[in-house]
Amino acid sequence: MAKRTTTFEYAPAPESRAIVDIKPSYGLFVNGEFVDGHGKAFKTVNPATEEVLAEIAEADDHDVDLAVKAARRAYDRVWSKMPGSERAKYLYRIARIIAERSRELAVLESIDNGKPIKESRDVDVPIVSAHFFYYAGWADKLKYAGYGEQPLGVAAQIIPWNFPLLMLAWKIAPALACGNTVVLKPAETTPLTALLFAEICQQADLPPGVVNIVTGAGGTGQAMVAHPDVDKVAFTGSTDVGKAIARTIAGTDKRVTLELGGKAANIVFDDAPIDQAVEGIVNGIFFNQGHVCCAGSRLLVQESVAEDVLHRLKRRMATLRLGDPLDKNTDVGAINSAEQLARIRELSAVGEAEGAERWSAPCELPSHGYWFAPTIFTDVTQAHRIAREEVFGPVLSVLTFRTPAEAVAKANNTPYGLSAGIWTDKGSRILKMANQLRAGVVWANTFNKFDPASPFGGYKESGYGREGGRHGLEAYLR
Ligand code: NAD
C-alpha cells in the first residue's frame, strides 16, 4: 500500500487470492469445451505487479471460423427453437452461479484488471449477476417488448478491458435471452474472467455452442467482424475501432451496435450541496482509475463556487488510498496496462505544455506495476487537448461557467455524447438542463449509477444502440 501524507494509516486488509485457481495456460472455449488454438499465444499480466498470470491462446481466422460454426449449429438446432421460458432457466442458473462464485470472480477481476477489490466485489460482479437475472426475466416476454420476437442469429461480440465481466454480461445476457448464440472476445489484457465465465457456462449445462469465447487482440476481432456467417456485431471500445468496424460491415446485412468513448461534463451549480458534489466528482473521475467510458472527465463548475469546490476537492483527493487492488481499503488501483499508462502520461504532459495547471494527490506510487496518481488540471480551456480527448485515466479537467446556457454550450462542445452529470438543488433546472444536454445518460445529483433495467448508450461519436433495459432487447431482435 502506498504511503499517504494526510490521514492516519489503515492496517493492510488484503483479500486472499487463494480462492482463484489461475491455470498456466488457457485455450479457446468453442462448442462447450476448451480447445487449443491454431495461432500463437500471448501473456496476460497483473498490472499491479507486472507478474505474468497466464498464457492465452490467440485465435486466428480458422479458430474464429470454428467458433462461428459452433454458434450457428447451436442456433439452428437448439437455442433458437427453445421456448423463451426454457432459455430463461439457463440464464437464471448462470445468474445464480455468478452470485455463488462472486468472490472468486471479483478477486480474479481485480488481479487481471487492476481495479480495487471493493469495486469489483461491490459494483462489477453484483451488477453482472443482476444483468443475467434481469434478462432471464425478459426471455419469455419478448412479445411485450415491442421489437419483434425473432432472434437475429449468431452475434460477434467484442469488449474492452475496463469492465471485463460487466461488459460480457451486457453483451451475452440480452443476446441469449432473445434466442441468439454468441462468439465473444474479451480484451487482450483482461481475458481471465471471460474464461472463468466459460467454466460457469459448463457448470450451468448450457448447450454447447450457445456461448463461445475466443481470445486474442485486434486481428481476432477483425476476423469476427468480417466473418460472412455472423448476423450481428456488438462492439464496446474506442471510437477509432468502432469506425473501422462500421466500414467493414457497410454494404452487408449485418446489424451493429457500437458503444464507444466519451468526454462527459459533470456540471456543478452554485446551489449544489457542495460536499455531496465533491463526492460525485471523485466518483465520476476516479472510480475504476477513470477507465470509464462515461467518466465525468470534464468538471464544469459555476464560477462563484469554483474556489470552494476546488479546495474541498483537493482535500478529499488527498484522502484517496492508492495501492494494492486486493486491499479492501484501496480506492484507486493500478492502470490496466503499460500502453494505457503511457497514453495518460502523454496527454497529461500535453496538458501542462498547453498551459493548464496540474495538481496531483500526494501519494507514493508502488515501485512495480502501472500507476498514476489522481490528478486535476485547472486553467483549462475548451481548446486544450485534455478538455477534448478521452484520457481514460484518473485525470480531471476543470473548467468554469457563469450561466446555465454557457454550461450547456460547453458540455455539448465535444464530438462525444455518452453521459453527463448535473448538481443542483433545483428540480426544474435538472429537467431543463437534461433536455438540452446531448448525452445518452444524464445523472442528477449522483454519478456512475448503473442498473440492468436502465438503458445506456451514446449520441454522436459515442456510438449507436442501447444496452440494458427493455431498449437493450432491440439490438438482438427482428
Ligand atoms: P479498443 O477499441 O482498442 O479495444 C476494444 C476491443 O476491440 C478489444 O477487445 C480489442 O482487442 C478489439 N479490437 C481492437 N482492434 C480491433 C479491430 N480492428 N477490429 C475488431 N476488434 C478490435 O478499446 P480499449 O482501449 O480496449 O477500450 C477503451 C475504449 O473503450 C475507450 O474509448 C472507452 O471509452 C470505450 N468504452 C466504451 C464503453 C461504452 O459503453 N460506451 C464502455 C467501456 C469502454
JSON list of C-alpha atoms in Angstrom, two decimals, residues 158-290:
[
{"chain": "A", "resi": 158, "resn": "ILE", "atom": "CA", "xyz": [-16.12, -7.63, -28.79]},
{"chain": "A", "resi": 159, "resn": "ILE", "atom": "CA", "xyz": [-15.46, -5.97, -25.43]},
{"chain": "A", "resi": 160, "resn": "PRO", "atom": "CA", "xyz": [-12.84, -3.72, -23.79]},
{"chain": "A", "resi": 161, "resn": "TRP", "atom": "CA", "xyz": [-10.70, -4.17, -20.68]},
{"chain": "A", "resi": 162, "resn": "ASN", "atom": "CA", "xyz": [-12.15, -1.63, -18.29]},
{"chain": "A", "resi": 163, "resn": "PHE", "atom": "CA", "xyz": [-15.14, -3.69, -17.05]},
{"chain": "A", "resi": 164, "resn": "PRO", "atom": "CA", "xyz": [-14.31, -7.12, -18.47]},
{"chain": "A", "resi": 165, "resn": "LEU", "atom": "CA", "xyz": [-17.00, -9.21, -16.82]},
{"chain": "A", "resi": 166, "resn": "LEU", "atom": "CA", "xyz": [-19.63, -6.45, -16.76]},
{"chain": "A", "resi": 167, "resn": "MET", "atom": "CA", "xyz": [-19.26, -5.76, -20.48]},
{"chain": "A", "resi": 168, "resn": "LEU", "atom": "CA", "xyz": [-19.51, -9.52, -21.10]},
{"chain": "A", "resi": 169, "resn": "ALA", "atom": "CA", "xyz": [-22.80, -9.57, -19.18]},
{"chain": "A", "resi": 170, "resn": "TRP", "atom": "CA", "xyz": [-24.15, -6.54, -21.07]},
{"chain": "A", "resi": 171, "resn": "LYS", "atom": "CA", "xyz": [-23.43, -8.40, -24.32]},
{"chain": "A", "resi": 172, "resn": "ILE", "atom": "CA", "xyz": [-24.27, -12.03, -23.56]},
{"chain": "A", "resi": 173, "resn": "ALA", "atom": "CA", "xyz": [-27.37, -11.75, -21.33]},
{"chain": "A", "resi": 174, "resn": "PRO", "atom": "CA", "xyz": [-29.69, -9.91, -23.79]},
{"chain": "A", "resi": 175, "resn": "ALA", "atom": "CA", "xyz": [-28.36, -11.88, -26.79]},
{"chain": "A", "resi": 176, "resn": "LEU", "atom": "CA", "xyz": [-29.13, -15.23, -25.17]},
{"chain": "A", "resi": 177, "resn": "ALA", "atom": "CA", "xyz": [-32.47, -14.08, -23.75]},
{"chain": "A", "resi": 178, "resn": "CYS", "atom": "CA", "xyz": [-33.59, -13.23, -27.29]},
{"chain": "A", "resi": 179, "resn": "GLY", "atom": "CA", "xyz": [-32.50, -16.62, -28.71]},
{"chain": "A", "resi": 180, "resn": "ASN", "atom": "CA", "xyz": [-29.19, -15.67, -30.35]},
{"chain": "A", "resi": 181, "resn": "THR", "atom": "CA", "xyz": [-25.93, -17.54, -29.93]},
{"chain": "A", "resi": 182, "resn": "VAL", "atom": "CA", "xyz": [-22.64, -15.73, -29.44]},
{"chain": "A", "resi": 183, "resn": "VAL", "atom": "CA", "xyz": [-18.93, -15.66, -30.11]},
{"chain": "A", "resi": 184, "resn": "LEU", "atom": "CA", "xyz": [-17.39, -13.22, -27.63]},
{"chain": "A", "resi": 185, "resn": "LYS", "atom": "CA", "xyz": [-13.87, -11.84, -27.50]},
{"chain": "A", "resi": 186, "resn": "PRO", "atom": "CA", "xyz": [-12.58, -10.26, -24.28]},
{"chain": "A", "resi": 187, "resn": "ALA", "atom": "CA", "xyz": [-9.83, -7.64, -24.48]},
{"chain": "A", "resi": 188, "resn": "GLU", "atom": "CA", "xyz": [-6.28, -8.97, -24.73]},
{"chain": "A", "resi": 189, "resn": "THR", "atom": "CA", "xyz": [-5.21, -7.52, -21.36]},
{"chain": "A", "resi": 190, "resn": "THR", "atom": "CA", "xyz": [-8.17, -8.93, -19.39]},
{"chain": "A", "resi": 191, "resn": "PRO", "atom": "CA", "xyz": [-9.21, -12.37, -20.67]},
{"chain": "A", "resi": 192, "resn": "LEU", "atom": "CA", "xyz": [-9.34, -14.31, -17.40]},
{"chain": "A", "resi": 193, "resn": "THR", "atom": "CA", "xyz": [-12.87, -13.62, -16.11]},
{"chain": "A", "resi": 194, "resn": "ALA", "atom": "CA", "xyz": [-14.37, -14.37, -19.54]},
{"chain": "A", "resi": 195, "resn": "LEU", "atom": "CA", "xyz": [-12.60, -17.74, -19.43]},
{"chain": "A", "resi": 196, "resn": "LEU", "atom": "CA", "xyz": [-13.94, -18.35, -15.94]},
{"chain": "A", "resi": 197, "resn": "PHE", "atom": "CA", "xyz": [-17.38, -17.43, -17.27]},
{"chain": "A", "resi": 198, "resn": "ALA", "atom": "CA", "xyz": [-16.88, -20.17, -19.88]},
{"chain": "A", "resi": 199, "resn": "GLU", "atom": "CA", "xyz": [-16.48, -22.63, -16.98]},
{"chain": "A", "resi": 200, "resn": "ILE", "atom": "CA", "xyz": [-19.68, -21.24, -15.49]},
{"chain": "A", "resi": 201, "resn": "CYS", "atom": "CA", "xyz": [-21.47, -21.98, -18.78]},
{"chain": "A", "resi": 202, "resn": "GLN", "atom": "CA", "xyz": [-20.28, -25.59, -18.46]},
{"chain": "A", "resi": 203, "resn": "GLN", "atom": "CA", "xyz": [-21.39, -25.69, -14.83]},
{"chain": "A", "resi": 204, "resn": "ALA", "atom": "CA", "xyz": [-24.83, -24.41, -15.88]},
{"chain": "A", "resi": 205, "resn": "ASP", "atom": "CA", "xyz": [-25.07, -27.16, -18.55]},
{"chain": "A", "resi": 206, "resn": "LEU", "atom": "CA", "xyz": [-25.61, -24.52, -21.21]},
{"chain": "A", "resi": 207, "resn": "PRO", "atom": "CA", "xyz": [-25.97, -26.37, -24.53]},
{"chain": "A", "resi": 208, "resn": "PRO", "atom": "CA", "xyz": [-22.60, -26.49, -26.37]},
{"chain": "A", "resi": 209, "resn": "GLY", "atom": "CA", "xyz": [-22.03, -23.68, -28.87]},
{"chain": "A", "resi": 210, "resn": "VAL", "atom": "CA", "xyz": [-24.53, -21.21, -27.38]},
{"chain": "A", "resi": 211, "resn": "VAL", "atom": "CA", "xyz": [-21.62, -19.25, -25.87]},
{"chain": "A", "resi": 212, "resn": "ASN", "atom": "CA", "xyz": [-18.15, -19.40, -27.44]},
{"chain": "A", "resi": 213, "resn": "ILE", "atom": "CA", "xyz": [-15.23, -17.39, -26.05]},
{"chain": "A", "resi": 214, "resn": "VAL", "atom": "CA", "xyz": [-12.30, -16.64, -28.33]},
{"chain": "A", "resi": 215, "resn": "THR", "atom": "CA", "xyz": [-9.27, -14.75, -27.04]},
{"chain": "A", "resi": 216, "resn": "GLY", "atom": "CA", "xyz": [-6.90, -12.54, -28.99]},
{"chain": "A", "resi": 217, "resn": "ALA", "atom": "CA", "xyz": [-6.27, -8.94, -29.99]},
{"chain": "A", "resi": 218, "resn": "GLY", "atom": "CA", "xyz": [-7.45, -6.69, -32.83]},
{"chain": "A", "resi": 219, "resn": "GLY", "atom": "CA", "xyz": [-6.78, -9.28, -35.56]},
{"chain": "A", "resi": 220, "resn": "THR", "atom": "CA", "xyz": [-9.09, -11.79, -33.89]},
{"chain": "A", "resi": 221, "resn": "GLY", "atom": "CA", "xyz": [-11.74, -9.08, -33.58]},
{"chain": "A", "resi": 222, "resn": "GLN", "atom": "CA", "xyz": [-11.38, -8.20, -37.27]},
{"chain": "A", "resi": 223, "resn": "ALA", "atom": "CA", "xyz": [-11.87, -11.85, -38.25]},
{"chain": "A", "resi": 224, "resn": "MET", "atom": "CA", "xyz": [-15.07, -11.99, -36.18]},
{"chain": "A", "resi": 225, "resn": "VAL", "atom": "CA", "xyz": [-16.49, -8.81, -37.69]},
{"chain": "A", "resi": 226, "resn": "ALA", "atom": "CA", "xyz": [-15.68, -9.87, -41.25]},
{"chain": "A", "resi": 227, "resn": "HIS", "atom": "CA", "xyz": [-16.95, -13.45, -40.91]},
{"chain": "A", "resi": 228, "resn": "PRO", "atom": "CA", "xyz": [-19.72, -13.97, -43.51]},
{"chain": "A", "resi": 229, "resn": "ASP", "atom": "CA", "xyz": [-21.89, -16.10, -41.23]},
{"chain": "A", "resi": 230, "resn": "VAL", "atom": "CA", "xyz": [-22.14, -13.50, -38.45]},
{"chain": "A", "resi": 231, "resn": "ASP", "atom": "CA", "xyz": [-25.54, -11.75, -38.32]},
{"chain": "A", "resi": 232, "resn": "LYS", "atom": "CA", "xyz": [-24.84, -9.15, -35.69]},
{"chain": "A", "resi": 233, "resn": "VAL", "atom": "CA", "xyz": [-21.80, -7.29, -34.40]},
{"chain": "A", "resi": 234, "resn": "ALA", "atom": "CA", "xyz": [-21.84, -5.78, -30.92]},
{"chain": "A", "resi": 235, "resn": "PHE", "atom": "CA", "xyz": [-18.78, -3.74, -30.03]},
{"chain": "A", "resi": 236, "resn": "THR", "atom": "CA", "xyz": [-17.68, -1.74, -27.00]},
{"chain": "A", "resi": 237, "resn": "GLY", "atom": "CA", "xyz": [-14.37, 0.04, -27.25]},
{"chain": "A", "resi": 238, "resn": "SER", "atom": "CA", "xyz": [-12.67, 3.02, -28.80]},
{"chain": "A", "resi": 239, "resn": "THR", "atom": "CA", "xyz": [-14.28, 5.29, -31.39]},
{"chain": "A", "resi": 240, "resn": "ASP", "atom": "CA", "xyz": [-11.48, 4.61, -33.90]},
{"chain": "A", "resi": 241, "resn": "VAL", "atom": "CA", "xyz": [-12.06, 0.85, -33.85]},
{"chain": "A", "resi": 242, "resn": "GLY", "atom": "CA", "xyz": [-15.84, 1.44, -33.90]},
{"chain": "A", "resi": 243, "resn": "LYS", "atom": "CA", "xyz": [-15.46, 3.42, -37.11]},
{"chain": "A", "resi": 244, "resn": "ALA", "atom": "CA", "xyz": [-13.30, 0.68, -38.65]},
{"chain": "A", "resi": 245, "resn": "ILE", "atom": "CA", "xyz": [-15.97, -1.89, -37.79]},
{"chain": "A", "resi": 246, "resn": "ALA", "atom": "CA", "xyz": [-18.71, 0.28, -39.33]},
{"chain": "A", "resi": 247, "resn": "ARG", "atom": "CA", "xyz": [-16.63, 0.48, -42.52]},
{"chain": "A", "resi": 248, "resn": "THR", "atom": "CA", "xyz": [-16.08, -3.30, -42.61]},
{"chain": "A", "resi": 249, "resn": "ILE", "atom": "CA", "xyz": [-19.75, -4.16, -42.37]},
{"chain": "A", "resi": 250, "resn": "ALA", "atom": "CA", "xyz": [-21.03, -1.36, -44.63]},
{"chain": "A", "resi": 251, "resn": "GLY", "atom": "CA", "xyz": [-22.97, -2.89, -47.52]},
{"chain": "A", "resi": 252, "resn": "THR", "atom": "CA", "xyz": [-23.64, -6.18, -45.71]},
{"chain": "A", "resi": 253, "resn": "ASP", "atom": "CA", "xyz": [-26.90, -7.03, -43.94]},
{"chain": "A", "resi": 254, "resn": "LYS", "atom": "CA", "xyz": [-25.16, -7.43, -40.58]},
{"chain": "A", "resi": 255, "resn": "ARG", "atom": "CA", "xyz": [-26.72, -5.49, -37.74]},
{"chain": "A", "resi": 256, "resn": "VAL", "atom": "CA", "xyz": [-24.42, -3.49, -35.47]},
{"chain": "A", "resi": 257, "resn": "THR", "atom": "CA", "xyz": [-24.35, -1.69, -32.14]},
{"chain": "A", "resi": 258, "resn": "LEU", "atom": "CA", "xyz": [-21.37, 0.45, -31.11]},
{"chain": "A", "resi": 259, "resn": "GLU", "atom": "CA", "xyz": [-20.68, 1.62, -27.56]},
{"chain": "A", "resi": 260, "resn": "LEU", "atom": "CA", "xyz": [-17.70, 3.95, -27.87]},
{"chain": "A", "resi": 261, "resn": "GLY", "atom": "CA", "xyz": [-15.80, 6.66, -26.00]},
{"chain": "A", "resi": 262, "resn": "GLY", "atom": "CA", "xyz": [-16.93, 9.69, -24.05]},
{"chain": "A", "resi": 263, "resn": "LYS", "atom": "CA", "xyz": [-15.85, 13.02, -22.57]},
{"chain": "A", "resi": 264, "resn": "ALA", "atom": "CA", "xyz": [-18.63, 13.71, -20.10]},
{"chain": "A", "resi": 265, "resn": "ALA", "atom": "CA", "xyz": [-19.31, 17.03, -18.40]},
{"chain": "A", "resi": 266, "resn": "ASN", "atom": "CA", "xyz": [-20.04, 16.91, -14.68]},
{"chain": "A", "resi": 267, "resn": "ILE", "atom": "CA", "xyz": [-21.79, 20.26, -14.04]},
{"chain": "A", "resi": 268, "resn": "VAL", "atom": "CA", "xyz": [-21.83, 21.77, -10.55]},
{"chain": "A", "resi": 269, "resn": "PHE", "atom": "CA", "xyz": [-24.12, 24.77, -9.90]},
{"chain": "A", "resi": 270, "resn": "ASP", "atom": "CA", "xyz": [-23.66, 27.21, -7.04]},
{"chain": "A", "resi": 271, "resn": "ASP", "atom": "CA", "xyz": [-26.75, 25.90, -5.21]},
{"chain": "A", "resi": 272, "resn": "ALA", "atom": "CA", "xyz": [-25.49, 22.30, -5.18]},
{"chain": "A", "resi": 273, "resn": "PRO", "atom": "CA", "xyz": [-24.74, 20.57, -1.87]},
{"chain": "A", "resi": 274, "resn": "ILE", "atom": "CA", "xyz": [-21.00, 21.03, -2.27]},
{"chain": "A", "resi": 275, "resn": "ASP", "atom": "CA", "xyz": [-19.73, 18.12, -0.16]},
{"chain": "A", "resi": 276, "resn": "GLN", "atom": "CA", "xyz": [-22.04, 15.71, -1.99]},
{"chain": "A", "resi": 277, "resn": "ALA", "atom": "CA", "xyz": [-20.97, 17.18, -5.30]},
{"chain": "A", "resi": 278, "resn": "VAL", "atom": "CA", "xyz": [-17.33, 16.66, -4.36]},
{"chain": "A", "resi": 279, "resn": "GLU", "atom": "CA", "xyz": [-18.07, 13.00, -3.65]},
{"chain": "A", "resi": 280, "resn": "GLY", "atom": "CA", "xyz": [-19.78, 12.82, -7.04]},
{"chain": "A", "resi": 281, "resn": "ILE", "atom": "CA", "xyz": [-16.81, 14.45, -8.78]},
{"chain": "A", "resi": 282, "resn": "VAL", "atom": "CA", "xyz": [-14.42, 11.97, -7.15]},
{"chain": "A", "resi": 283, "resn": "ASN", "atom": "CA", "xyz": [-16.65, 9.04, -8.03]},
{"chain": "A", "resi": 284, "resn": "GLY", "atom": "CA", "xyz": [-17.16, 10.43, -11.54]},
{"chain": "A", "resi": 285, "resn": "ILE", "atom": "CA", "xyz": [-13.48, 10.52, -12.48]},
{"chain": "A", "resi": 286, "resn": "PHE", "atom": "CA", "xyz": [-11.53, 8.31, -10.05]},
{"chain": "A", "resi": 287, "resn": "PHE", "atom": "CA", "xyz": [-13.86, 5.29, -9.96]},
{"chain": "A", "resi": 288, "resn": "ASN", "atom": "CA", "xyz": [-12.07, 2.44, -11.77]},
{"chain": "A", "resi": 289, "resn": "GLN", "atom": "CA", "xyz": [-8.98, 4.69, -12.20]},
{"chain": "A", "resi": 290, "resn": "GLY", "atom": "CA", "xyz": [-11.00, 6.78, -14.64]}
]
